[in-house]
Each structure stands twice: as structure tokens, then as C-alpha cells.
Short mmCIF file of C-alpha atoms and ligand atoms in Angstrom, two decimals:
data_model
loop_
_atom_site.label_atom_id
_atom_site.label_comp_id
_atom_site.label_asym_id
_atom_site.label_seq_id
_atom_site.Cartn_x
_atom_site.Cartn_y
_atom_site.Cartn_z
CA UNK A 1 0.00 0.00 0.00
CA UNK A 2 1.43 3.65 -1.11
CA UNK A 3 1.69 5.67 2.27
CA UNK A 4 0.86 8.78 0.78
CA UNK A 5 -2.67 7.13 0.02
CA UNK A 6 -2.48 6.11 3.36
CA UNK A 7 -2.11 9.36 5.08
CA UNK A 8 -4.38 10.91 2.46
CA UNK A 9 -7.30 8.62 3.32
CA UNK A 10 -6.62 8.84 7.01
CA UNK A 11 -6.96 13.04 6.21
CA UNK A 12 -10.38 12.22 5.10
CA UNK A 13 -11.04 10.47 8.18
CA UNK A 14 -9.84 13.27 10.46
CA UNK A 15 -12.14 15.77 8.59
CA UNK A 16 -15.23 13.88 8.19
CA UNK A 17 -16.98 11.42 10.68
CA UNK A 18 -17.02 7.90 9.28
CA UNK A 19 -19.26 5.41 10.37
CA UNK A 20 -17.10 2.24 11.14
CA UNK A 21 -19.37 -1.11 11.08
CA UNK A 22 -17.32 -3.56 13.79
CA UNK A 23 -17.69 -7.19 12.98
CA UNK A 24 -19.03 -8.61 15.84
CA UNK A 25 -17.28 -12.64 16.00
CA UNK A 26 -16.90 -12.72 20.21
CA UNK A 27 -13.71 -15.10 20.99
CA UNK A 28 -13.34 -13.47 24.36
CA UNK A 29 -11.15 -15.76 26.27
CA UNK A 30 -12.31 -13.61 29.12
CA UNK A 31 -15.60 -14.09 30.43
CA UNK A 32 -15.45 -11.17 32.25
CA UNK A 33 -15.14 -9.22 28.74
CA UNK A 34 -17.60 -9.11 25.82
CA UNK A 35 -17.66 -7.36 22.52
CA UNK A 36 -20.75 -5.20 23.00
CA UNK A 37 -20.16 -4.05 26.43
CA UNK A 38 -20.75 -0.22 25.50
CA UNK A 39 -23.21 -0.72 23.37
CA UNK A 40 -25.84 0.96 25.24
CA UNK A 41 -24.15 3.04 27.43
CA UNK A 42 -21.90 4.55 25.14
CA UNK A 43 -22.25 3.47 21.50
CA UNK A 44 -19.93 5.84 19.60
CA UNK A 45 -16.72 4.75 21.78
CA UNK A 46 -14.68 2.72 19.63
CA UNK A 47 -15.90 5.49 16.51
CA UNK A 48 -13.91 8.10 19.11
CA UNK A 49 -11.35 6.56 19.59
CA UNK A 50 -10.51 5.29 15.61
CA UNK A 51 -10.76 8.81 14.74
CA UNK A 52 -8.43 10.07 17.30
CA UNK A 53 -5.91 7.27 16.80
CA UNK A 54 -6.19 8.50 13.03
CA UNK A 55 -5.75 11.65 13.58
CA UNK A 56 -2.45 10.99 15.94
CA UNK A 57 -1.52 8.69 13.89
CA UNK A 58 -1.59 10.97 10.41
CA UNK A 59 0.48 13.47 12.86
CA UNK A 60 3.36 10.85 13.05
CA UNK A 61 3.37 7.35 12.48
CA UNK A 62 5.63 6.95 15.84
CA UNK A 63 2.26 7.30 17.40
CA UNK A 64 1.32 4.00 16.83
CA UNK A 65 3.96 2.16 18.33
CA UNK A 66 4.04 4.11 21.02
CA UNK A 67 0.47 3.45 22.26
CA UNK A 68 0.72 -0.75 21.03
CA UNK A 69 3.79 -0.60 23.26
CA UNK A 70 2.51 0.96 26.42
CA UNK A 71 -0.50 -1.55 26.06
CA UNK A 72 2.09 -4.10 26.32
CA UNK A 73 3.61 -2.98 29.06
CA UNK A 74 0.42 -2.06 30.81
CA UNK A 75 -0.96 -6.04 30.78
CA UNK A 76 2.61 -7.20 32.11
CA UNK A 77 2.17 -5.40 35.23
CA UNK A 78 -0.97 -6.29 37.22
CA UNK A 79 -3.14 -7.06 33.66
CA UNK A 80 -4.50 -4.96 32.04
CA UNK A 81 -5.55 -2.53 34.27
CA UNK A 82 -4.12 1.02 32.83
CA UNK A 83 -2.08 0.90 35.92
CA UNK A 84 0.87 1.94 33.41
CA UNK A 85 -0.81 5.15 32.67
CA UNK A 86 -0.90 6.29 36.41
CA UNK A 87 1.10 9.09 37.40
CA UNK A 88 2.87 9.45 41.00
CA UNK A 89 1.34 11.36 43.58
CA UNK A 90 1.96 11.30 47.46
CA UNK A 91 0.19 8.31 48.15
CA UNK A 92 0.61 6.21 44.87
CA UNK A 93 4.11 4.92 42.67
CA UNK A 94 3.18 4.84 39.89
CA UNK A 95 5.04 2.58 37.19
CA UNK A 96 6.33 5.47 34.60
CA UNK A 97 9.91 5.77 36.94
CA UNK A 98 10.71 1.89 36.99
CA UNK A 99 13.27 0.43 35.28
CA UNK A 100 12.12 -0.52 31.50
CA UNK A 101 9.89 2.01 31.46
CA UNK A 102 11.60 5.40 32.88
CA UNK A 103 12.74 7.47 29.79
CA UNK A 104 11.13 5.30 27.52
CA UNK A 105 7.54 4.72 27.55
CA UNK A 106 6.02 7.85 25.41
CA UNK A 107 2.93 8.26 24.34
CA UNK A 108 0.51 9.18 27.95
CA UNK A 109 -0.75 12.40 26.51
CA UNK A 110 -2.22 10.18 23.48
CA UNK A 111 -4.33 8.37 25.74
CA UNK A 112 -5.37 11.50 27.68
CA UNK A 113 -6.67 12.93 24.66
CA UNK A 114 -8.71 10.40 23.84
CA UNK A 115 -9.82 9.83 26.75
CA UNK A 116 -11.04 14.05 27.26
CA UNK A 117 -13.26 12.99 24.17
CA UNK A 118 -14.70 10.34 25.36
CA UNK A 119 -15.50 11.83 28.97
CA UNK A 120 -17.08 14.67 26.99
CA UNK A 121 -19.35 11.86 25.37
CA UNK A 122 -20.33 9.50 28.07
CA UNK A 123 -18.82 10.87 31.22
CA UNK A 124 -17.69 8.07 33.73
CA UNK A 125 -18.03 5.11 31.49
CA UNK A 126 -15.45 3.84 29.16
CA UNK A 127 -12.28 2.87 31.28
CA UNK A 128 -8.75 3.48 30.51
CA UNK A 129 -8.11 -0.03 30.06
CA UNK A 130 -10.28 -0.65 27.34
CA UNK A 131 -8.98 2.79 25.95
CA UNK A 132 -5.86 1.55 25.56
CA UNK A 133 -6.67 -1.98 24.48
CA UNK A 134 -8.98 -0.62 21.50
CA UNK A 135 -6.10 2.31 20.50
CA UNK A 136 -3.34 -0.05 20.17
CA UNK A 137 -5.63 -2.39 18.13
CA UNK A 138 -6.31 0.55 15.81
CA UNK A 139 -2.56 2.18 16.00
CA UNK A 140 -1.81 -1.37 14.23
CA UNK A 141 -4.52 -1.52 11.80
CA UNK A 142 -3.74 2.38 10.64
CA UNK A 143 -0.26 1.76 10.12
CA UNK A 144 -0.88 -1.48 7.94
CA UNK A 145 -1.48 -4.04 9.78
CA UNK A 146 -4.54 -6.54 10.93
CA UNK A 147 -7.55 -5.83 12.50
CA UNK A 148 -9.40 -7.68 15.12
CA UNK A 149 -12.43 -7.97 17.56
CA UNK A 150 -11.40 -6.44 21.35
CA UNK A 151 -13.69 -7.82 23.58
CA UNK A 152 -14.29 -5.48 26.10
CA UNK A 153 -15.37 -4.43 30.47
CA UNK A 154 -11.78 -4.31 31.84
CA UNK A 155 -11.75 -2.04 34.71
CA UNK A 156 -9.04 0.89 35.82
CA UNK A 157 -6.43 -0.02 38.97
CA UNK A 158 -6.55 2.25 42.24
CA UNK A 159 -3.05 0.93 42.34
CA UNK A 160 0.04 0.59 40.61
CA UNK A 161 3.31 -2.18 40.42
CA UNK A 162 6.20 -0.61 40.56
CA UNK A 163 8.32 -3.17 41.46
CA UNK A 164 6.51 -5.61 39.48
CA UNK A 165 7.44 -4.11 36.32
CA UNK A 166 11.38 -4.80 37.08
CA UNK A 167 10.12 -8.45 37.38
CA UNK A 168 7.70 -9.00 34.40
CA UNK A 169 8.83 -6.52 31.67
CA UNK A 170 11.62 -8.14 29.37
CA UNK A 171 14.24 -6.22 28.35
CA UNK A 172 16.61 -6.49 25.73
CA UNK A 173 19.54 -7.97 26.96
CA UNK A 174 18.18 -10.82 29.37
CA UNK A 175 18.40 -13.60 27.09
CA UNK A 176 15.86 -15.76 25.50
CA UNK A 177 15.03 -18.51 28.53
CA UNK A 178 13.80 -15.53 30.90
CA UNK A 179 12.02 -13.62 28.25
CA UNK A 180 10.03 -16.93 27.01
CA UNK A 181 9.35 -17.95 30.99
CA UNK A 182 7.62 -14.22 31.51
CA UNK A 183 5.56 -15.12 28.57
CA UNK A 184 4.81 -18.29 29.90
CA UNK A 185 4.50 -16.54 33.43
CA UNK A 186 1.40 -14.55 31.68
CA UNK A 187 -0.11 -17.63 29.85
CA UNK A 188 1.07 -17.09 26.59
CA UNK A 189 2.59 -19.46 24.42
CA UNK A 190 6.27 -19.32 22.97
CA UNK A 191 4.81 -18.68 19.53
CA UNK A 192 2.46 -15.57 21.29
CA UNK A 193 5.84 -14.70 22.14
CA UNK A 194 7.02 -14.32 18.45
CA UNK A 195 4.34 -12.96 16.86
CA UNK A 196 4.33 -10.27 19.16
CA UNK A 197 7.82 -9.41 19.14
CA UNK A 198 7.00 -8.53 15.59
CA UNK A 199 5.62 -5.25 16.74
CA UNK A 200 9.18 -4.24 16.93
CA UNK A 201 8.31 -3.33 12.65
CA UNK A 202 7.14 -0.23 14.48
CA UNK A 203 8.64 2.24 16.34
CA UNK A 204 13.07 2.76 17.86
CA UNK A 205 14.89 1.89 20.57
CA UNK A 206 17.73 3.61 22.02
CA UNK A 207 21.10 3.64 22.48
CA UNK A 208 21.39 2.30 26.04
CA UNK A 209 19.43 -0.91 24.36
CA UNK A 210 21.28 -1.57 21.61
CA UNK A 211 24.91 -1.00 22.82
CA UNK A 212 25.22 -4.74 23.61
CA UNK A 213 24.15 -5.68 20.54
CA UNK A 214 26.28 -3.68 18.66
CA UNK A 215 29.94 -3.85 20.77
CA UNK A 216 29.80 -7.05 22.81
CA UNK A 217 31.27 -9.92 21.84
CA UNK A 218 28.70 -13.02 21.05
CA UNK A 219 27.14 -14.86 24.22
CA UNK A 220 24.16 -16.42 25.71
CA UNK A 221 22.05 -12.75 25.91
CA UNK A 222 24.00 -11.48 23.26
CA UNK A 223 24.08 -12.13 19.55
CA UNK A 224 26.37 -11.78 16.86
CA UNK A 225 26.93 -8.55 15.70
CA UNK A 226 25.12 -7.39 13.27
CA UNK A 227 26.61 -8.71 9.72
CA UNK A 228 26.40 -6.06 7.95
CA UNK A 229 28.74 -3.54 8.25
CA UNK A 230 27.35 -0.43 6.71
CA UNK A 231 23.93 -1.66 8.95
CA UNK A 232 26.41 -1.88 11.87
CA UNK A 233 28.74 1.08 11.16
CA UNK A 234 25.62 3.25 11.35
CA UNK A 235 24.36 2.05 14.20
CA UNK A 236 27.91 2.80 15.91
CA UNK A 237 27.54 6.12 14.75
CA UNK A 238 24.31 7.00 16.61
CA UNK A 239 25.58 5.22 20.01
CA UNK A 240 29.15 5.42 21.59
CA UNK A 241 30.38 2.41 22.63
CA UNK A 242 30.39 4.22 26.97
CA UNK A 243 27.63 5.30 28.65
CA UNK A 244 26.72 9.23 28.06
CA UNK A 245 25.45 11.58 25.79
CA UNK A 246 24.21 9.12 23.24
CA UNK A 247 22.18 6.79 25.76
CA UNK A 248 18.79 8.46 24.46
CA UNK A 249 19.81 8.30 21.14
CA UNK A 250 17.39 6.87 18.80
CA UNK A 251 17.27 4.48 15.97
CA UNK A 252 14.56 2.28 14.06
CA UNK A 253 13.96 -1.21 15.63
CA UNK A 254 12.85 -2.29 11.80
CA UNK A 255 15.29 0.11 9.55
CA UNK A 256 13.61 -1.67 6.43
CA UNK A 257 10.10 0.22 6.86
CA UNK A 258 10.02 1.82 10.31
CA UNK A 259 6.74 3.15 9.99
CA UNK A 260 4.69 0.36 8.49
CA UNK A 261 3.44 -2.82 10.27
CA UNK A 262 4.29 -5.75 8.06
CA UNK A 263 7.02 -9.01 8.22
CA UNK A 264 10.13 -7.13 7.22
CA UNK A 265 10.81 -7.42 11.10
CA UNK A 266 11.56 -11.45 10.42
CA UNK A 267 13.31 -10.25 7.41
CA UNK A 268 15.25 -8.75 9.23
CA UNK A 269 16.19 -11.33 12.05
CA UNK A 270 16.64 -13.77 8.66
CA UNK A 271 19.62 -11.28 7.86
CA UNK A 272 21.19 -11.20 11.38
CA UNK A 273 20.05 -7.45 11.94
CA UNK A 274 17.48 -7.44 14.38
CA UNK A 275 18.03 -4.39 16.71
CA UNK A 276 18.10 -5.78 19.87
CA UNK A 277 19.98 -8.94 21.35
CA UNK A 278 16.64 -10.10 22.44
CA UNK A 279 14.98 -9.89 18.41
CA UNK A 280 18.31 -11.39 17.13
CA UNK A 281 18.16 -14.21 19.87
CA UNK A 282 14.68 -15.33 18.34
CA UNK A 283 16.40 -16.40 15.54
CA UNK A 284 20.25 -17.09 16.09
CA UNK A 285 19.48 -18.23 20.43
CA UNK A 286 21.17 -22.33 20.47
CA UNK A 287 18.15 -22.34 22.39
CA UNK A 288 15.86 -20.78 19.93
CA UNK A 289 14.62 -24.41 17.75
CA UNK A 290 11.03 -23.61 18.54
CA UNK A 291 11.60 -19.78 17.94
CA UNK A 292 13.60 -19.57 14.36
CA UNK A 293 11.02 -21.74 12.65
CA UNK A 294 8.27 -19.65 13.70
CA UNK A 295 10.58 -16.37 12.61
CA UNK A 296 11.13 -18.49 9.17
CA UNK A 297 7.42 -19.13 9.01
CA UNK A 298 6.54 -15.32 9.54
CA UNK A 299 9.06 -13.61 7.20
CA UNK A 300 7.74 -16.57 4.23
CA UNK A 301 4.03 -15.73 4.86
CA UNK A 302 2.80 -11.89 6.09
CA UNK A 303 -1.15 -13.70 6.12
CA UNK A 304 0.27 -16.37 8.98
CA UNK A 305 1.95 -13.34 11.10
CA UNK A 306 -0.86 -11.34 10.64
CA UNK A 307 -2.96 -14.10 11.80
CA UNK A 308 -1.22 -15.01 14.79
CA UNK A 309 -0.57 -11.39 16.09
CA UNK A 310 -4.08 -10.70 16.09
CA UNK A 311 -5.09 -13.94 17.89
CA UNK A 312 -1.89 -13.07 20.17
CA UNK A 313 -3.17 -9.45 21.05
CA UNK A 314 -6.59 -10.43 21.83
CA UNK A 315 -4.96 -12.88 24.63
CA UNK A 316 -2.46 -10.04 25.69
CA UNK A 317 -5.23 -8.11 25.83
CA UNK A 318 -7.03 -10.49 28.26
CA UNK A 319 -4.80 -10.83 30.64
CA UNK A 320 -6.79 -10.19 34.12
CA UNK A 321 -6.20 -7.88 36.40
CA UNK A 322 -6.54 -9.44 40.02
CA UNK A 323 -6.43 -6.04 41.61
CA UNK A 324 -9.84 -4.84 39.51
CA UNK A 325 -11.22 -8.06 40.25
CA UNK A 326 -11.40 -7.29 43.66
CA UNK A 327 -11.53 -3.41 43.80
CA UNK A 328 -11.60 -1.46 40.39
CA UNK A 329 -12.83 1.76 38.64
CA UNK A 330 -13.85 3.56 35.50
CA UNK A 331 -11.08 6.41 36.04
CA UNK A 332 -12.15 9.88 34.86
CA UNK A 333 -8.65 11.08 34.35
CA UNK A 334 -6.34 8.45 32.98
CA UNK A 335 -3.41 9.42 34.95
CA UNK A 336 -5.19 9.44 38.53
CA UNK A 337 -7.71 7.30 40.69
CA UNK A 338 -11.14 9.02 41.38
CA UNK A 339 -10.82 10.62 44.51
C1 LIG B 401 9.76 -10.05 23.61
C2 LIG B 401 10.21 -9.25 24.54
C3 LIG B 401 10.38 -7.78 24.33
C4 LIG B 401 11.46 -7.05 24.67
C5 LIG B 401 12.73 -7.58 25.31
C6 LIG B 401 11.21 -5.70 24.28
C7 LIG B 401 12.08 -4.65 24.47
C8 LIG B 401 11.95 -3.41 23.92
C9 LIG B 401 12.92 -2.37 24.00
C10 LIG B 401 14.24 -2.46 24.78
C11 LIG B 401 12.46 -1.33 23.28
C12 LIG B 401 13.15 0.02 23.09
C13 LIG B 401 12.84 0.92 24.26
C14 LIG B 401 13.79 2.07 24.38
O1 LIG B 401 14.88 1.99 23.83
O2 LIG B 401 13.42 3.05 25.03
C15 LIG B 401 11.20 -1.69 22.73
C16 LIG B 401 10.42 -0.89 21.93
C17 LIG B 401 9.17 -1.24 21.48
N1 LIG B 401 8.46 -2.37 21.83
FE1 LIG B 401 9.22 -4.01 22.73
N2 LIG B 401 9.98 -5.61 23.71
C18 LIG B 401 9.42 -6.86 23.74
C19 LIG B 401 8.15 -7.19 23.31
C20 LIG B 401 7.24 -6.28 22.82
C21 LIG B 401 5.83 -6.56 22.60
C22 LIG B 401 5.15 -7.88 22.96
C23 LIG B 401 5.29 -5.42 22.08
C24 LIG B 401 3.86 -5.15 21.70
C25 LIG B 401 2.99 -6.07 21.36
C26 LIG B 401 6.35 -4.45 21.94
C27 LIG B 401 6.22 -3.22 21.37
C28 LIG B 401 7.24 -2.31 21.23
C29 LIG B 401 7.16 -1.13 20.41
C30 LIG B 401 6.00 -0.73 19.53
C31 LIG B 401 8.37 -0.44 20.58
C32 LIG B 401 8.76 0.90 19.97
C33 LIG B 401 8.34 2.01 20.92
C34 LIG B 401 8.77 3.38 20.47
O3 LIG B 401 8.83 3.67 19.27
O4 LIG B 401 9.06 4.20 21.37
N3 LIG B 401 7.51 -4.99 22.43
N4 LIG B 401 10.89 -2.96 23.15
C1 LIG B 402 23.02 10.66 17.68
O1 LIG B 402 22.86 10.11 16.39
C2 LIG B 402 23.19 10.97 15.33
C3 LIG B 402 22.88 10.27 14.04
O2 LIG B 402 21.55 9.85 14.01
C4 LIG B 402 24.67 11.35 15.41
O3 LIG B 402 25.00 12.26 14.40
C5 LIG B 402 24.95 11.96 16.79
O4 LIG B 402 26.32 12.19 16.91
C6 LIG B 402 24.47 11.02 17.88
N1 LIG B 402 24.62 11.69 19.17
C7 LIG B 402 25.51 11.30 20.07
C8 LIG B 402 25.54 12.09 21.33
O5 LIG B 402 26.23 10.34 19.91
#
């Protein structure tokens, strides 16, 4: 598809209101969660929230993988609770200053303004959760990729894990046994695992998370170097080999086609240049068997990966949230409880 019809049909979009039709196939794996659960009390929410996410997204592609990636990291911590989007305040830590997320997770004033649209539509009655869940769905599909059903009723946190996000949030360089067992750890499969690593097609990484990969000699967390060495000579450039001035630097985790979501991301692995240890390690890992035929089956057939990520967000997407379970909201303001 020709970006420039992309952006000029998302325009449209921003300009007029379109009527999206939602297929309606439930697979909730969630009982708790079901496709029409705004139906009556606020029937235009996932319309508001498509035509913000187009309108963010026509501002700057980025925008899409930065709200798909702070869903992630929002069901790793407690479910999926929006207890990533909380901010600290005197009585609550919030999860924005822990390691793996401080100076990296972008993206919380997207959120906010969707949310200010929806208050102003139903006040009180579409959580954050859900918010988020149905944004990063749509983030994918406007940058290329799938669409699916998000079943729907998840309820905000009055409470945050900070320390949990040290514990369940992989990070690049911690090798391929740990990341698979805090898949596992969430009841998702090693092959949930791959297709949704391939929402690295979207969005950069920085220096501080790359270094590794790019001056380290091979071992178990890291890979080879990256074999190319104009690929690898420009990724030196952007981040000095010591700590300092380039840590925030920033660089595409898919150089091929940064801003659209398709396979090249396998492609890429295929060709020893994934970004980060932890996308080379899916493919070049001694322990990755399992792993590097699934990356082999997902760079030879775009309908496969686009079939599994979809199936994989919807159980991402369903991971429960024990602390709404027992005590949870509809927050007004994204970023704080109700008082
Ligand atoms: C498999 C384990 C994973 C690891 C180790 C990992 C690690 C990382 C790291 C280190 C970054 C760069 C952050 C920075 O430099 O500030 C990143 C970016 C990103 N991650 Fe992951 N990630 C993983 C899985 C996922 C999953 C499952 C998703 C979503 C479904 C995701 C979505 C993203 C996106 C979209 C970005 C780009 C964000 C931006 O442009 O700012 N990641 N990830
Ligand atoms: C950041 O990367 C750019 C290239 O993208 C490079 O010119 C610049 O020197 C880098 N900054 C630092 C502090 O290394």
C-alpha cells in the first residue's frame, strides 16, 4: 500500500466522521469481557477513539507504536488494568519511573486525549483499560497491519506495580530462557511470544538498548553482531560504545520500513540485523529451535503473522487484572484514581 494514500485517506477520516461497522465474531477468552459491552451506554466509543488514533496517527506514524507498546507494558504489570498510565502522587508509585519504562515509555498524553473525548461523550463510562486496548488495536490496523475484535469491560487499577514491572517486563539484553518464561509466566505461548515481538516493525529503541548488541562480543544474551557492516557502522555512529550523551539516542527497531506494520521485522532477524539482542536471539538463540522456525514461518508468509498477532493481542489483551477483580474503577482522568 502507497503511504501517501495512506495518510491521504486517514486526512479524510480526520475531517469527516465515518461510520465504522465492527464485525461482531466474540472469541473473548475472558468471560469477564464481551464485545458489546458499550453498546448501550456509550455506543460511539470505539468510533472516538478510531478517529483520534487516526488523527495521531496521520500526525506521526511513531504514534502508533508508542500506544501498542505501552499496552504491552500495561498487561505485564498487574493485567490490564491502565495501571501503566498512572502518574505518582503522594500516596501512589506509579510505574512510569521503573526500570524498562523510565525514559522510555512515550505516548501518555495520546491516551489523555482520547480519553477528554470520550468523557465529553459518556462521562464516567469507558475505562482506561479498554482505551488503551482498542487504540493499540487501531494504532496497528492504521499503520498497515490486521484488524481484530477487542472484547471489552476491563476495569481501571486504584493501584500501581512498581516493582513488578522490574520483574515481568523483558528487556533487551536478558536472554531468551527468561524472556520466554515471563511469557509463559502470563499464559502465553512461545509462539504468542514471536508474533508479538514482531511489533518491533514499528517504532526505535535507544542507544542504552542496543549498545550490547552492537559492541559485545557473542554470548548467551548477546548475539552476533550485526553482519552487515554499513547496517552496523551506522548504528555505531548513533551510540558510543560508553555510557553518556548518546544513551537516548534513537534508531529504528525495523530500519527496512520503520513506519509500516508488516514481516520485514523477520526479514530482518533472517539477515542477522534485528536491533536488539533479544529480536536477534529469536532467531540465532542455540536455544531458539522452537523460535527460528516460527521467525522463518513469519518472514515466508505476512497472512500467517498477521494471523497469529491478532489472535496473540486479543490474549495479551485479556490478561486479568486481580487487583480490579477485587476493587476497580472507571477512572475519569487516565493518569489518577477518582478521589
Ligand atoms: C519479547 C520481549 C520484548 C522485549 C525484550 C522488548 C524490548 C523493547 C525495548 C528495549 C524497546 C526500546 C525501548 C527504548 O529503547 O526506550 C522496545 C520498543 C518497542 N516495543 Fe518491545 N519488547 C518486547 C516485546 C514487545 C511486545 C510484545 C510489544 C507489543 C505487542 C512491543 C512493542 C514495542 C514497540 C512498539 C516499541 C517501539 C516504541 C517506540 O517507538 O518508542 N515490544 N521494546
Ligand atoms: C546521535 O545520532 C546521530 C545520528 O543519528 C549522530 O550524528 C549523533 O552524533 C548522535 N549523538 C551522540 C551524542 O552520539
Amino acid at each position: 500500500m502507497g503511504s501517501s494514500y495512506l495518510y491521504y485517506s486517514m486526512f479524510l477520516h480526520c475531517m469527516i466522521i465515518v461510520a465504522n461497522i465492527y464485525s461482531n465474531n466474540a472469541r473473548a477468552s475472558d468471560r469477564h469481557l464481551s464485545m458489546d459491552y458499550y453498546q448501550a451506554t456509550c455506543p460511539n466509543a470505539l468510533e472516538i477513539i478510531r478517529k483520534e488514533m487516526e488523527c495521531q496517527v496521520l500526525a506521526d506514524p511513531r504514534n502508533a507504536a508508542l500506544v501498542l507498546r505501552l499496552h504491552f507494558h500495561d498487561c505485564f504489570v498487574q493485567g490490564c488494568d491502565a495501571s501503566v498510565l498512572l502518574d505518582d502522587t503522594i500516596t501512589l508509585k506509579g510505574e512510569k519511573t521503573a526500570k524498562n519504562n523510565i525514559n522510555s515509555l512515550k505516548g501518555f498524553e495520546l491516551i489523555d486525549s482520547i480519553k477528554n473525548r470520550l468523557e465529553s461523550e459518556c462521562p464516567g463510562v469507558v475505562s482506561c483499560a479498554d482505551t488503551l486496548t482498542i487504540a493499540a488495536r487501531d494504532a496497528v490496523t492504521l499503520v498497515g497491519g490486521p484488524s481484530w475484535d477487542v472484547p471489552l469491560g476491563r476495569k481501571d487499577s486504584k493501584t500501581a506495580g512498581y516493582d513488578l514491572v522490574g520483574i515481568n517486563i523483558p528487556s533487551a539484553n536478558e536472554g531468551i530462557l527468561s524472556i520466554m518464561a515471563k511469557f509463559i509466566y502470563q499464559g502465553l505461548s512461545v509462539t504468542d511470544m514471536v508474533a508479538l515481538s514482531g511489533a518491533h516493525t514499528l517504532g526505535m529503541a535507544r542507544c542504552e538498548n542496543y549498545r550490547a548488541r552492537i559492541y559485545e562480543v557473542f554470548s548467551i544474551t548477546s548475539a552476533l553482531n550485526p553482519s552487515s557492516h554499513t547496517y552496523l557502522n551506522n548504528l555505531k555512529s548513533t551510540c558510543s560504545p560508553i555510557s553518556g550523551a548518546s544513551d537516548n539516542n534513537e534508531t529504528s527497531l525495523d530500519y527496512a520500513t520503520p513506519n509500516l506494520f508488516d514481516n520485514s521485522y523477520y526479514h530482518l532477524l533472517l539477515k542477522g540485523e534485528g536491533l536488539l539482542n533479544s529480536d536477534q536471539l529469536l532467531y540465532s538463540s542455540v536455544f531458539a529451535v522452537k523460535t527460528r522456525k516460527l521467525v522463518e514461518k513469519y518472514a515466508l508468509d505476512p497472512i500467517a503473522f498477521f494471523m497469529q498477532f491478532s489472535e496473540s493481542m486479543v490474549k495479551l489483551g485479556s490478561i486479568k487484572s486481580l487487583k480490579t477483580f477485587e476493587d476497580g474503577e472507571v477512572r475519569k482522568h487516565c493518569r489518577f484514581i477518582n478521589t
